[in-house]
Amino acid sequence: MNADNSTVKASKAASEPMPSKPKWMIWKTIFPYLLVFPIVFWILVTIFIPLISVVRESFYDTGFAGSAGEFIGLTNYINVLTSSAFWSSSGRSLIWVLGNGLLQTVLAFSIALLLNNNRKISNIARTWMVIPWIVPTIVVAIFWQWIFNGSYGILNAILINTGLIDSSINFLGNPSLTLPIIIFINSWNWFPFLAVVLLAALANIPEELYEASAVDGANRIQTFRFITIPSIAPVTFAIGLVGTLWMFNIFDLIWVLTEGGPAGYSTTLPVQIYQTAFRQYAVGSASAMSVITALILVIFATLFIKFAAPKE
């Protein structure tokens, strides 16, 4: 009898509908997704949709931006890869990245090590040294154009008054000087930020490591090589990866200073893409160039992460 009652109760329980979740539990489940949705939507609108549009346009012979083009398949890619202008600008981009990387690394490391060894002035210097980095790019460009101007630039005036030169030099109009000067200007603008990051990494290295190395008789070079460099490896790895990608894509400073001139001697890939799209009115070719450039950067980032990532 008891068994029959148990069977009846179980069948009734199974036939009854499951109680619904309280509203507060449903809200608790969807609330995190509501918080994330705005940024996901923003990324979708500003990155993925334009990216898909660029990839699509690379297969069309579109001229003006917004106009309809005819599907031509891989023709744009073939034209870009066989173009001397593309490879010339690629070479200048490589020089640009290497020059900025070397100069900024030397300056940032020198300043960071100097300030790390003198804690009295480091707190004040951290505030003032980032001023070049926070100044808008257009202001930086106008400031340095005034210094290097061939007609009324202050640098020419100083060199002439000191007798080092007899006549004014058009620094930004000289093919052999243009790119090195822009590299110097960009490095001046960016190295303070890198120095502050490195200084923070150096400050987190335990003093006990240096004390132990001193007891073992290590000199400064050995201490720097075996303690300082490995301790800040995660920071230098991040700077190397993000900084390289960032430097490669810089367009505004070069464009404001020279617009890629003279005679294309400061035309890097971002400048070449812009000129192709909005000066030569070949949006399809510029899109193909952009896709190829993006693939190059993805390959670089993948290899950099694989071979340069700090070991645990």
PDB file of C-alpha atoms in Angstrom:
ATOM      1  CA  MET A   1       0.000   0.000   0.000  1.00  0.00           C
ATOM      2  CA  ASN A   2       2.788   2.368   0.945  1.00  0.00           C
ATOM      3  CA  ALA A   3       4.567   1.542  -2.273  1.00  0.00           C
ATOM      4  CA  ASP A   4       1.477   2.422  -4.293  1.00  0.00           C
ATOM      5  CA  ASN A   5       1.148   5.794  -2.483  1.00  0.00           C
ATOM      6  CA  SER A   6       4.795   6.574  -3.208  1.00  0.00           C
ATOM      7  CA  THR A   7       4.291   5.745  -6.891  1.00  0.00           C
ATOM      8  CA  VAL A   8       1.228   8.004  -7.093  1.00  0.00           C
ATOM      9  CA  LYS A   9       3.068  10.915  -5.401  1.00  0.00           C
ATOM     10  CA  ALA A  10       6.052  10.517  -7.752  1.00  0.00           C
ATOM     11  CA  SER A  11       3.810  10.503 -10.825  1.00  0.00           C
ATOM     12  CA  LYS A  12       2.022  13.645  -9.601  1.00  0.00           C
ATOM     13  CA  ALA A  13       5.352  15.399  -8.952  1.00  0.00           C
ATOM     14  CA  ALA A  14       6.581  14.497 -12.418  1.00  0.00           C
ATOM     15  CA  SER A  15       3.397  15.788 -14.052  1.00  0.00           C
ATOM     16  CA  GLU A  16       3.522  19.123 -12.221  1.00  0.00           C
ATOM     17  CA  PRO A  17       5.360  21.971 -14.106  1.00  0.00           C
ATOM     18  CA  MET A  18       8.823  22.977 -12.891  1.00  0.00           C
ATOM     19  CA  PRO A  19       8.768  26.143 -10.824  1.00  0.00           C
ATOM     20  CA  SER A  20      10.044  29.161 -12.828  1.00  0.00           C
ATOM     21  CA  LYS A  21      13.134  31.076 -11.758  1.00  0.00           C
ATOM     22  CA  PRO A  22      12.551  34.247  -9.762  1.00  0.00           C
ATOM     23  CA  LYS A  23      12.904  37.460 -11.720  1.00  0.00           C
ATOM     24  CA  TRP A  24      15.931  38.548  -9.721  1.00  0.00           C
ATOM     25  CA  MET A  25      17.789  35.365 -10.758  1.00  0.00           C
ATOM     26  CA  ILE A  26      16.994  35.979 -14.430  1.00  0.00           C
ATOM     27  CA  TRP A  27      18.204  39.571 -14.114  1.00  0.00           C
ATOM     28  CA  LYS A  28      21.368  38.374 -12.364  1.00  0.00           C
ATOM     29  CA  THR A  29      22.058  36.034 -15.300  1.00  0.00           C
ATOM     30  CA  ILE A  30      21.643  38.574 -18.105  1.00  0.00           C
ATOM     31  CA  PHE A  31      23.045  41.640 -16.301  1.00  0.00           C
ATOM     32  CA  PRO A  32      26.753  40.820 -17.039  1.00  0.00           C
ATOM     33  CA  TYR A  33      25.913  40.446 -20.729  1.00  0.00           C
ATOM     34  CA  LEU A  34      24.187  43.828 -20.706  1.00  0.00           C
ATOM     35  CA  LEU A  35      27.319  45.399 -19.264  1.00  0.00           C
ATOM     36  CA  VAL A  36      29.542  43.836 -21.928  1.00  0.00           C
ATOM     37  CA  PHE A  37      27.187  44.506 -24.835  1.00  0.00           C
ATOM     38  CA  PRO A  38      28.080  48.215 -25.405  1.00  0.00           C
ATOM     39  CA  ILE A  39      31.807  47.546 -25.827  1.00  0.00           C
ATOM     40  CA  VAL A  40      31.157  44.471 -27.984  1.00  0.00           C
ATOM     41  CA  PHE A  41      28.813  46.502 -30.162  1.00  0.00           C
ATOM     42  CA  TRP A  42      31.378  49.306 -30.388  1.00  0.00           C
ATOM     43  CA  ILE A  43      34.131  46.890 -31.451  1.00  0.00           C
ATOM     44  CA  LEU A  44      31.811  45.330 -34.010  1.00  0.00           C
ATOM     45  CA  VAL A  45      30.891  48.696 -35.516  1.00  0.00           C
ATOM     46  CA  THR A  46      34.361  50.285 -35.487  1.00  0.00           C
ATOM     47  CA  ILE A  47      36.582  47.298 -36.284  1.00  0.00           C
ATOM     48  CA  PHE A  48      34.898  44.275 -37.807  1.00  0.00           C
ATOM     49  CA  ILE A  49      32.461  46.012 -40.133  1.00  0.00           C
ATOM     50  CA  PRO A  50      35.156  48.322 -41.633  1.00  0.00           C
ATOM     51  CA  LEU A  51      37.530  45.345 -41.834  1.00  0.00           C
ATOM     52  CA  ILE A  52      35.008  43.299 -43.784  1.00  0.00           C
ATOM     53  CA  SER A  53      34.375  46.308 -46.027  1.00  0.00           C
ATOM     54  CA  VAL A  54      38.103  46.722 -46.765  1.00  0.00           C
ATOM     55  CA  VAL A  55      38.507  43.026 -47.590  1.00  0.00           C
ATOM     56  CA  ARG A  56      35.507  43.212 -49.907  1.00  0.00           C
ATOM     57  CA  GLU A  57      36.747  46.354 -51.674  1.00  0.00           C
ATOM     58  CA  SER A  58      40.125  44.702 -52.301  1.00  0.00           C
ATOM     59  CA  PHE A  59      38.420  42.457 -54.868  1.00  0.00           C
ATOM     60  CA  TYR A  60      36.857  45.378 -56.764  1.00  0.00           C
ATOM     61  CA  ASP A  61      38.301  48.102 -58.985  1.00  0.00           C
ATOM     62  CA  THR A  62      36.683  50.843 -56.912  1.00  0.00           C
ATOM     63  CA  GLY A  63      37.973  54.322 -57.657  1.00  0.00           C
ATOM     64  CA  PHE A  64      36.324  56.929 -55.464  1.00  0.00           C
ATOM     65  CA  ALA A  65      35.358  56.055 -51.910  1.00  0.00           C
ATOM     66  CA  GLY A  66      31.683  55.146 -51.825  1.00  0.00           C
ATOM     67  CA  SER A  67      31.410  54.415 -55.534  1.00  0.00           C
ATOM     68  CA  ALA A  68      30.564  51.004 -56.964  1.00  0.00           C
ATOM     69  CA  GLY A  69      33.314  49.010 -58.590  1.00  0.00           C
ATOM     70  CA  GLU A  70      33.497  45.936 -60.774  1.00  0.00           C
ATOM     71  CA  PHE A  71      34.607  42.615 -59.331  1.00  0.00           C
ATOM     72  CA  ILE A  72      38.130  41.831 -60.580  1.00  0.00           C
ATOM     73  CA  GLY A  73      39.214  39.022 -58.249  1.00  0.00           C
ATOM     74  CA  LEU A  74      42.893  39.011 -57.245  1.00  0.00           C
ATOM     75  CA  THR A  75      43.992  41.636 -59.760  1.00  0.00           C
ATOM     76  CA  ASN A  76      44.507  44.308 -57.092  1.00  0.00           C
ATOM     77  CA  TYR A  77      46.691  41.968 -55.050  1.00  0.00           C
ATOM     78  CA  ILE A  78      48.798  41.055 -58.080  1.00  0.00           C
ATOM     79  CA  ASN A  79      49.237  44.724 -58.998  1.00  0.00           C
ATOM     80  CA  VAL A  80      50.241  45.636 -55.446  1.00  0.00           C
ATOM     81  CA  LEU A  81      52.727  42.782 -55.052  1.00  0.00           C
ATOM     82  CA  THR A  82      54.357  43.647 -58.384  1.00  0.00           C
ATOM     83  CA  SER A  83      54.427  47.385 -57.660  1.00  0.00           C
ATOM     84  CA  SER A  84      57.799  48.988 -56.967  1.00  0.00           C
ATOM     85  CA  ALA A  85      56.055  51.743 -54.964  1.00  0.00           C
ATOM     86  CA  PHE A  86      54.659  49.179 -52.516  1.00  0.00           C
ATOM     87  CA  TRP A  87      58.033  47.550 -51.888  1.00  0.00           C
ATOM     88  CA  SER A  88      59.817  50.902 -51.646  1.00  0.00           C
ATOM     89  CA  SER A  89      57.359  52.132 -49.025  1.00  0.00           C
ATOM     90  CA  SER A  90      57.658  48.760 -47.252  1.00  0.00           C
ATOM     91  CA  GLY A  91      61.422  49.222 -47.050  1.00  0.00           C
ATOM     92  CA  ARG A  92      61.006  52.717 -45.649  1.00  0.00           C
ATOM     93  CA  SER A  93      58.498  51.372 -43.114  1.00  0.00           C
ATOM     94  CA  LEU A  94      61.091  48.826 -42.008  1.00  0.00           C
ATOM     95  CA  ILE A  95      63.708  51.569 -41.630  1.00  0.00           C
ATOM     96  CA  TRP A  96      61.135  53.671 -39.778  1.00  0.00           C
ATOM     97  CA  VAL A  97      60.294  50.904 -37.287  1.00  0.00           C
ATOM     98  CA  LEU A  98      63.908  49.866 -36.691  1.00  0.00           C
ATOM     99  CA  GLY A  99      65.109  53.458 -36.350  1.00  0.00           C
ATOM    100  CA  ASN A 100      62.388  54.383 -33.891  1.00  0.00           C
ATOM    101  CA  GLY A 101      62.804  51.153 -31.963  1.00  0.00           C
ATOM    102  CA  LEU A 102      66.564  51.547 -31.572  1.00  0.00           C
ATOM    103  CA  LEU A 103      66.541  55.251 -30.699  1.00  0.00           C
ATOM    104  CA  GLN A 104      63.590  55.061 -28.325  1.00  0.00           C
ATOM    105  CA  THR A 105      64.988  51.993 -26.578  1.00  0.00           C
ATOM    106  CA  VAL A 106      68.361  53.645 -25.975  1.00  0.00           C
ATOM    107  CA  LEU A 107      66.820  56.901 -24.750  1.00  0.00           C
ATOM    108  CA  ALA A 108      64.136  55.265 -22.612  1.00  0.00           C
ATOM    109  CA  PHE A 109      66.536  52.796 -20.979  1.00  0.00           C
ATOM    110  CA  SER A 110      69.118  55.509 -20.306  1.00  0.00           C
ATOM    111  CA  ILE A 111      66.630  57.846 -18.655  1.00  0.00           C
ATOM    112  CA  ALA A 112      64.913  55.046 -16.714  1.00  0.00           C
ATOM    113  CA  LEU A 113      68.199  53.701 -15.333  1.00  0.00           C
ATOM    114  CA  LEU A 114      69.379  57.200 -14.461  1.00  0.00           C
ATOM    115  CA  LEU A 115      66.205  58.051 -12.582  1.00  0.00           C
ATOM    116  CA  ASN A 116      66.032  54.637 -10.907  1.00  0.00           C
ATOM    117  CA  ASN A 117      69.460  55.246  -9.409  1.00  0.00           C
ATOM    118  CA  ASN A 118      68.442  58.699  -8.195  1.00  0.00           C
ATOM    119  CA  ARG A 119      65.148  58.321  -6.387  1.00  0.00           C
ATOM    120  CA  LYS A 120      65.163  61.959  -5.163  1.00  0.00           C
ATOM    121  CA  ILE A 121      64.420  63.406  -8.582  1.00  0.00           C
ATOM    122  CA  SER A 122      62.566  60.453 -10.111  1.00  0.00           C
ATOM    123  CA  ASN A 123      59.153  61.425  -8.681  1.00  0.00           C
ATOM    124  CA  ILE A 124      59.446  64.955 -10.096  1.00  0.00           C
ATOM    125  CA  ALA A 125      60.871  63.745 -13.396  1.00  0.00           C
ATOM    126  CA  ARG A 126      58.035  61.247 -13.904  1.00  0.00           C
ATOM    127  CA  THR A 127      55.589  64.134 -14.023  1.00  0.00           C
ATOM    128  CA  TRP A 128      57.531  66.476 -16.287  1.00  0.00           C
ATOM    129  CA  MET A 129      59.145  64.026 -18.668  1.00  0.00           C
ATOM    130  CA  VAL A 130      55.829  62.849 -20.127  1.00  0.00           C
ATOM    131  CA  ILE A 131      55.001  66.335 -21.423  1.00  0.00           C
ATOM    132  CA  PRO A 132      56.357  65.580 -24.944  1.00  0.00           C
ATOM    133  CA  TRP A 133      54.129  62.479 -25.048  1.00  0.00           C
ATOM    134  CA  ILE A 134      50.895  64.237 -24.053  1.00  0.00           C
ATOM    135  CA  VAL A 135      51.373  67.144 -26.483  1.00  0.00           C
ATOM    136  CA  PRO A 136      49.044  66.712 -29.524  1.00  0.00           C
ATOM    137  CA  THR A 137      50.740  65.497 -32.702  1.00  0.00           C
ATOM    138  CA  ILE A 138      49.808  68.603 -34.708  1.00  0.00           C
ATOM    139  CA  VAL A 139      51.471  70.801 -32.072  1.00  0.00           C
ATOM    140  CA  VAL A 140      54.599  68.622 -32.136  1.00  0.00           C
ATOM    141  CA  ALA A 141      54.731  68.837 -35.940  1.00  0.00           C
ATOM    142  CA  ILE A 142      54.343  72.635 -36.015  1.00  0.00           C
ATOM    143  CA  PHE A 143      56.913  73.020 -33.256  1.00  0.00           C
ATOM    144  CA  TRP A 144      59.571  70.973 -35.073  1.00  0.00           C
ATOM    145  CA  GLN A 145      58.718  72.472 -38.470  1.00  0.00           C
ATOM    146  CA  TRP A 146      59.592  75.845 -36.996  1.00  0.00           C
ATOM    147  CA  ILE A 147      62.913  74.496 -35.740  1.00  0.00           C
ATOM    148  CA  PHE A 148      63.925  72.749 -38.986  1.00  0.00           C
ATOM    149  CA  ASN A 149      62.481  75.265 -41.471  1.00  0.00           C
ATOM    150  CA  GLY A 150      64.925  76.153 -44.245  1.00  0.00           C
ATOM    151  CA  SER A 151      63.964  79.846 -44.371  1.00  0.00           C
ATOM    152  CA  TYR A 152      63.332  80.989 -40.794  1.00  0.00           C
ATOM    153  CA  GLY A 153      64.110  77.903 -38.667  1.00  0.00           C
ATOM    154  CA  ILE A 154      65.895  78.462 -35.385  1.00  0.00           C
ATOM    155  CA  LEU A 155      68.299  75.574 -36.022  1.00  0.00           C
ATOM    156  CA  ASN A 156      69.612  77.197 -39.208  1.00  0.00           C
ATOM    157  CA  ALA A 157      69.996  80.497 -37.370  1.00  0.00           C
ATOM    158  CA  ILE A 158      72.058  78.844 -34.631  1.00  0.00           C
ATOM    159  CA  LEU A 159      74.266  76.952 -37.081  1.00  0.00           C
ATOM    160  CA  ILE A 160      74.903  80.060 -39.204  1.00  0.00           C
ATOM    161  CA  ASN A 161      75.624  82.286 -36.197  1.00  0.00           C
ATOM    162  CA  THR A 162      78.106  79.749 -34.823  1.00  0.00           C
ATOM    163  CA  GLY A 163      79.830  79.465 -38.202  1.00  0.00           C
ATOM    164  CA  LEU A 164      79.089  75.773 -38.686  1.00  0.00           C
ATOM    165  CA  ILE A 165      77.293  76.371 -42.001  1.00  0.00           C
ATOM    166  CA  ASP A 166      77.368  79.211 -44.537  1.00  0.00           C
ATOM    167  CA  SER A 167      73.812  78.998 -45.864  1.00  0.00           C
ATOM    168  CA  SER A 168      70.474  77.635 -44.686  1.00  0.00           C
ATOM    169  CA  ILE A 169      69.688  73.917 -45.043  1.00  0.00           C
ATOM    170  CA  ASN A 170      66.226  72.705 -45.972  1.00  0.00           C
ATOM    171  CA  PHE A 171      66.286  69.803 -43.521  1.00  0.00           C
ATOM    172  CA  LEU A 172      62.810  68.415 -44.224  1.00  0.00           C
ATOM    173  CA  GLY A 173      63.266  68.931 -47.964  1.00  0.00           C
ATOM    174  CA  ASN A 174      66.539  67.032 -48.172  1.00  0.00           C
ATOM    175  CA  PRO A 175      65.969  63.411 -49.301  1.00  0.00           C
ATOM    176  CA  SER A 176      68.884  62.085 -47.248  1.00  0.00           C
ATOM    177  CA  LEU A 177      67.818  63.916 -44.060  1.00  0.00           C
ATOM    178  CA  THR A 178      64.026  63.785 -44.117  1.00  0.00           C
ATOM    179  CA  LEU A 179      63.365  60.284 -42.788  1.00  0.00           C
ATOM    180  CA  PRO A 180      66.100  60.376 -40.078  1.00  0.00           C
ATOM    181  CA  ILE A 181      64.784  63.739 -38.855  1.00  0.00           C
ATOM    182  CA  ILE A 182      61.192  62.476 -38.648  1.00  0.00           C
ATOM    183  CA  ILE A 183      62.434  59.378 -36.802  1.00  0.00           C
ATOM    184  CA  PHE A 184      64.182  61.680 -34.323  1.00  0.00           C
ATOM    185  CA  ILE A 185      61.036  63.818 -33.875  1.00  0.00           C
ATOM    186  CA  ASN A 186      58.814  60.786 -33.345  1.00  0.00           C
ATOM    187  CA  SER A 187      61.288  59.258 -30.900  1.00  0.00           C
ATOM    188  CA  TRP A 188      61.422  62.530 -28.962  1.00  0.00           C
ATOM    189  CA  ASN A 189      57.653  62.409 -28.759  1.00  0.00           C
ATOM    190  CA  TRP A 190      57.381  58.793 -27.586  1.00  0.00           C
ATOM    191  CA  PHE A 191      60.430  57.836 -25.545  1.00  0.00           C
ATOM    192  CA  PRO A 192      59.293  59.582 -22.307  1.00  0.00           C
ATOM    193  CA  PHE A 193      56.265  57.301 -22.100  1.00  0.00           C
ATOM    194  CA  LEU A 194      58.456  54.225 -22.548  1.00  0.00           C
ATOM    195  CA  ALA A 195      60.896  55.566 -19.955  1.00  0.00           C
ATOM    196  CA  VAL A 196      58.109  55.916 -17.372  1.00  0.00           C
ATOM    197  CA  VAL A 197      56.950  52.338 -18.039  1.00  0.00           C
ATOM    198  CA  LEU A 198      60.497  50.993 -17.736  1.00  0.00           C
ATOM    199  CA  LEU A 199      61.093  53.058 -14.602  1.00  0.00           C
ATOM    200  CA  ALA A 200      58.043  51.489 -12.971  1.00  0.00           C
ATOM    201  CA  ALA A 201      59.317  48.030 -13.921  1.00  0.00           C
ATOM    202  CA  LEU A 202      62.785  48.768 -12.536  1.00  0.00           C
ATOM    203  CA  ALA A 203      61.314  50.036  -9.265  1.00  0.00           C
ATOM    204  CA  ASN A 204      59.588  46.666  -8.727  1.00  0.00           C
ATOM    205  CA  ILE A 205      62.810  44.658  -8.826  1.00  0.00           C
ATOM    206  CA  PRO A 206      63.611  43.482  -5.253  1.00  0.00           C
ATOM    207  CA  GLU A 207      66.720  45.100  -3.784  1.00  0.00           C
ATOM    208  CA  GLU A 208      67.710  41.725  -2.316  1.00  0.00           C
ATOM    209  CA  LEU A 209      68.667  40.506  -5.789  1.00  0.00           C
ATOM    210  CA  TYR A 210      71.165  43.315  -6.235  1.00  0.00           C
ATOM    211  CA  GLU A 211      72.525  42.834  -2.740  1.00  0.00           C
ATOM    212  CA  ALA A 212      73.036  39.110  -3.382  1.00  0.00           C
ATOM    213  CA  SER A 213      74.779  39.832  -6.681  1.00  0.00           C
ATOM    214  CA  ALA A 214      77.094  42.307  -4.943  1.00  0.00           C
ATOM    215  CA  VAL A 215      78.007  39.665  -2.374  1.00  0.00           C
ATOM    216  CA  ASP A 216      78.799  37.248  -5.217  1.00  0.00           C
ATOM    217  CA  GLY A 217      81.103  39.832  -6.777  1.00  0.00           C
ATOM    218  CA  ALA A 218      79.033  40.633  -9.899  1.00  0.00           C
ATOM    219  CA  ASN A 219      79.908  43.849 -11.704  1.00  0.00           C
ATOM    220  CA  ARG A 220      77.379  46.331 -13.131  1.00  0.00           C
ATOM    221  CA  ILE A 221      77.284  44.754 -16.580  1.00  0.00           C
ATOM    222  CA  GLN A 222      76.664  41.286 -15.143  1.00  0.00           C
ATOM    223  CA  THR A 223      74.016  42.658 -12.776  1.00  0.00           C
ATOM    224  CA  PHE A 224      72.258  44.399 -15.655  1.00  0.00           C
ATOM    225  CA  ARG A 225      72.424  41.307 -17.871  1.00  0.00           C
ATOM    226  CA  PHE A 226      71.433  38.606 -15.401  1.00  0.00           C
ATOM    227  CA  ILE A 227      69.135  40.494 -12.990  1.00  0.00           C
ATOM    228  CA  THR A 228      67.748  43.671 -14.519  1.00  0.00           C
ATOM    229  CA  ILE A 229      66.967  42.402 -18.026  1.00  0.00           C
ATOM    230  CA  PRO A 230      65.276  39.113 -16.931  1.00  0.00           C
ATOM    231  CA  SER A 231      63.285  40.914 -14.223  1.00  0.00           C
ATOM    232  CA  ILE A 232      61.746  43.403 -16.630  1.00  0.00           C
ATOM    233  CA  ALA A 233      61.400  40.926 -19.527  1.00  0.00           C
ATOM    234  CA  PRO A 234      57.561  40.820 -19.402  1.00  0.00           C
ATOM    235  CA  VAL A 235      57.425  44.619 -19.663  1.00  0.00           C
ATOM    236  CA  THR A 236      59.981  44.855 -22.466  1.00  0.00           C
ATOM    237  CA  PHE A 237      58.153  42.085 -24.337  1.00  0.00           C
ATOM    238  CA  ALA A 238      54.870  44.000 -24.177  1.00  0.00           C
ATOM    239  CA  ILE A 239      56.578  47.231 -25.207  1.00  0.00           C
ATOM    240  CA  GLY A 240      58.344  45.480 -28.071  1.00  0.00           C
ATOM    241  CA  LEU A 241      55.153  43.948 -29.443  1.00  0.00           C
ATOM    242  CA  VAL A 242      52.714  46.825 -28.970  1.00  0.00           C
ATOM    243  CA  GLY A 243      55.323  49.497 -29.687  1.00  0.00           C
ATOM    244  CA  THR A 244      56.387  47.929 -32.981  1.00  0.00           C
ATOM    245  CA  LEU A 245      52.814  47.615 -34.229  1.00  0.00           C
ATOM    246  CA  TRP A 246      52.094  51.143 -33.050  1.00  0.00           C
ATOM    247  CA  MET A 247      55.173  52.642 -34.711  1.00  0.00           C
ATOM    248  CA  PHE A 248      54.483  50.841 -37.980  1.00  0.00           C
ATOM    249  CA  ASN A 249      51.021  52.395 -38.238  1.00  0.00           C
ATOM    250  CA  ILE A 250      51.983  55.997 -37.462  1.00  0.00           C
ATOM    251  CA  PHE A 251      50.632  58.265 -40.174  1.00  0.00           C
ATOM    252  CA  ASP A 252      49.726  61.659 -38.750  1.00  0.00           C
ATOM    253  CA  LEU A 253      53.192  62.980 -37.860  1.00  0.00           C
ATOM    254  CA  ILE A 254      54.725  62.000 -41.199  1.00  0.00           C
ATOM    255  CA  TRP A 255      51.814  63.433 -43.154  1.00  0.00           C
ATOM    256  CA  VAL A 256      51.768  66.771 -41.329  1.00  0.00           C
ATOM    257  CA  LEU A 257      55.539  67.219 -41.623  1.00  0.00           C
ATOM    258  CA  THR A 258      56.190  66.130 -45.212  1.00  0.00           C
ATOM    259  CA  GLU A 259      53.129  64.392 -46.729  1.00  0.00           C
ATOM    260  CA  GLY A 260      55.533  61.629 -47.738  1.00  0.00           C
ATOM    261  CA  GLY A 261      57.963  63.931 -49.540  1.00  0.00           C
ATOM    262  CA  PRO A 262      60.312  64.988 -50.843  1.00  0.00           C
ATOM    263  CA  ALA A 263      59.906  62.722 -53.881  1.00  0.00           C
ATOM    264  CA  GLY A 264      58.500  59.943 -51.685  1.00  0.00           C
ATOM    265  CA  TYR A 265      61.578  59.627 -49.459  1.00  0.00           C
ATOM    266  CA  SER A 266      59.419  59.653 -46.307  1.00  0.00           C
ATOM    267  CA  THR A 267      56.522  57.643 -47.725  1.00  0.00           C
ATOM    268  CA  THR A 268      55.900  54.697 -45.440  1.00  0.00           C
ATOM    269  CA  LEU A 269      53.187  52.091 -46.023  1.00  0.00           C
ATOM    270  CA  PRO A 270      50.404  53.951 -44.143  1.00  0.00           C
ATOM    271  CA  VAL A 271      51.197  57.087 -46.152  1.00  0.00           C
ATOM    272  CA  GLN A 272      51.319  55.056 -49.382  1.00  0.00           C
ATOM    273  CA  ILE A 273      47.901  53.541 -48.637  1.00  0.00           C
ATOM    274  CA  TYR A 274      46.424  56.973 -47.971  1.00  0.00           C
ATOM    275  CA  GLN A 275      47.896  58.454 -51.151  1.00  0.00           C
ATOM    276  CA  THR A 276      46.667  55.509 -53.221  1.00  0.00           C
ATOM    277  CA  ALA A 277      43.121  55.810 -51.876  1.00  0.00           C
ATOM    278  CA  PHE A 278      42.624  59.578 -51.677  1.00  0.00           C
ATOM    279  CA  ARG A 279      45.182  61.072 -54.042  1.00  0.00           C
ATOM    280  CA  GLN A 280      45.246  58.470 -56.821  1.00  0.00           C
ATOM    281  CA  TYR A 281      41.578  57.534 -56.268  1.00  0.00           C
ATOM    282  CA  ALA A 282      42.225  53.796 -56.286  1.00  0.00           C
ATOM    283  CA  VAL A 283      40.319  52.532 -53.239  1.00  0.00           C
ATOM    284  CA  GLY A 284      40.447  48.929 -54.473  1.00  0.00           C
ATOM    285  CA  SER A 285      44.254  48.932 -54.712  1.00  0.00           C
ATOM    286  CA  ALA A 286      44.556  50.708 -51.364  1.00  0.00           C
ATOM    287  CA  SER A 287      42.276  48.101 -49.785  1.00  0.00           C
ATOM    288  CA  ALA A 288      44.415  45.265 -51.154  1.00  0.00           C
ATOM    289  CA  MET A 289      47.498  47.044 -49.844  1.00  0.00           C
ATOM    290  CA  SER A 290      45.851  47.367 -46.430  1.00  0.00           C
ATOM    291  CA  VAL A 291      44.965  43.659 -46.303  1.00  0.00           C
ATOM    292  CA  ILE A 292      48.524  42.657 -47.242  1.00  0.00           C
ATOM    293  CA  THR A 293      49.927  45.011 -44.605  1.00  0.00           C
ATOM    294  CA  ALA A 294      47.583  43.591 -41.972  1.00  0.00           C
ATOM    295  CA  LEU A 295      48.685  40.043 -42.823  1.00  0.00           C
ATOM    296  CA  ILE A 296      52.345  41.075 -42.518  1.00  0.00           C
ATOM    297  CA  LEU A 297      51.692  42.543 -39.072  1.00  0.00           C
ATOM    298  CA  VAL A 298      49.751  39.462 -37.962  1.00  0.00           C
ATOM    299  CA  ILE A 299      52.625  37.215 -39.055  1.00  0.00           C
ATOM    300  CA  PHE A 300      55.111  39.443 -37.234  1.00  0.00           C
ATOM    301  CA  ALA A 301      53.029  39.442 -34.046  1.00  0.00           C
ATOM    302  CA  THR A 302      52.659  35.656 -34.155  1.00  0.00           C
ATOM    303  CA  LEU A 303      56.387  35.075 -34.622  1.00  0.00           C
ATOM    304  CA  PHE A 304      57.262  37.676 -31.997  1.00  0.00           C
ATOM    305  CA  ILE A 305      55.005  36.045 -29.430  1.00  0.00           C
ATOM    306  CA  LYS A 306      56.355  32.602 -30.251  1.00  0.00           C
ATOM    307  CA  PHE A 307      60.066  33.411 -30.108  1.00  0.00           C
ATOM    308  CA  ALA A 308      60.335  36.518 -27.907  1.00  0.00           C
ATOM    309  CA  ALA A 309      57.802  35.804 -25.176  1.00  0.00           C
ATOM    310  CA  PRO A 310      59.542  35.590 -21.778  1.00  0.00           C
ATOM    311  CA  LYS A 311      59.853  32.088 -20.384  1.00  0.00           C
ATOM    312  CA  GLU A 312      58.275  31.365 -17.037  1.00  0.00           C
TER     313      GLU A 312
END
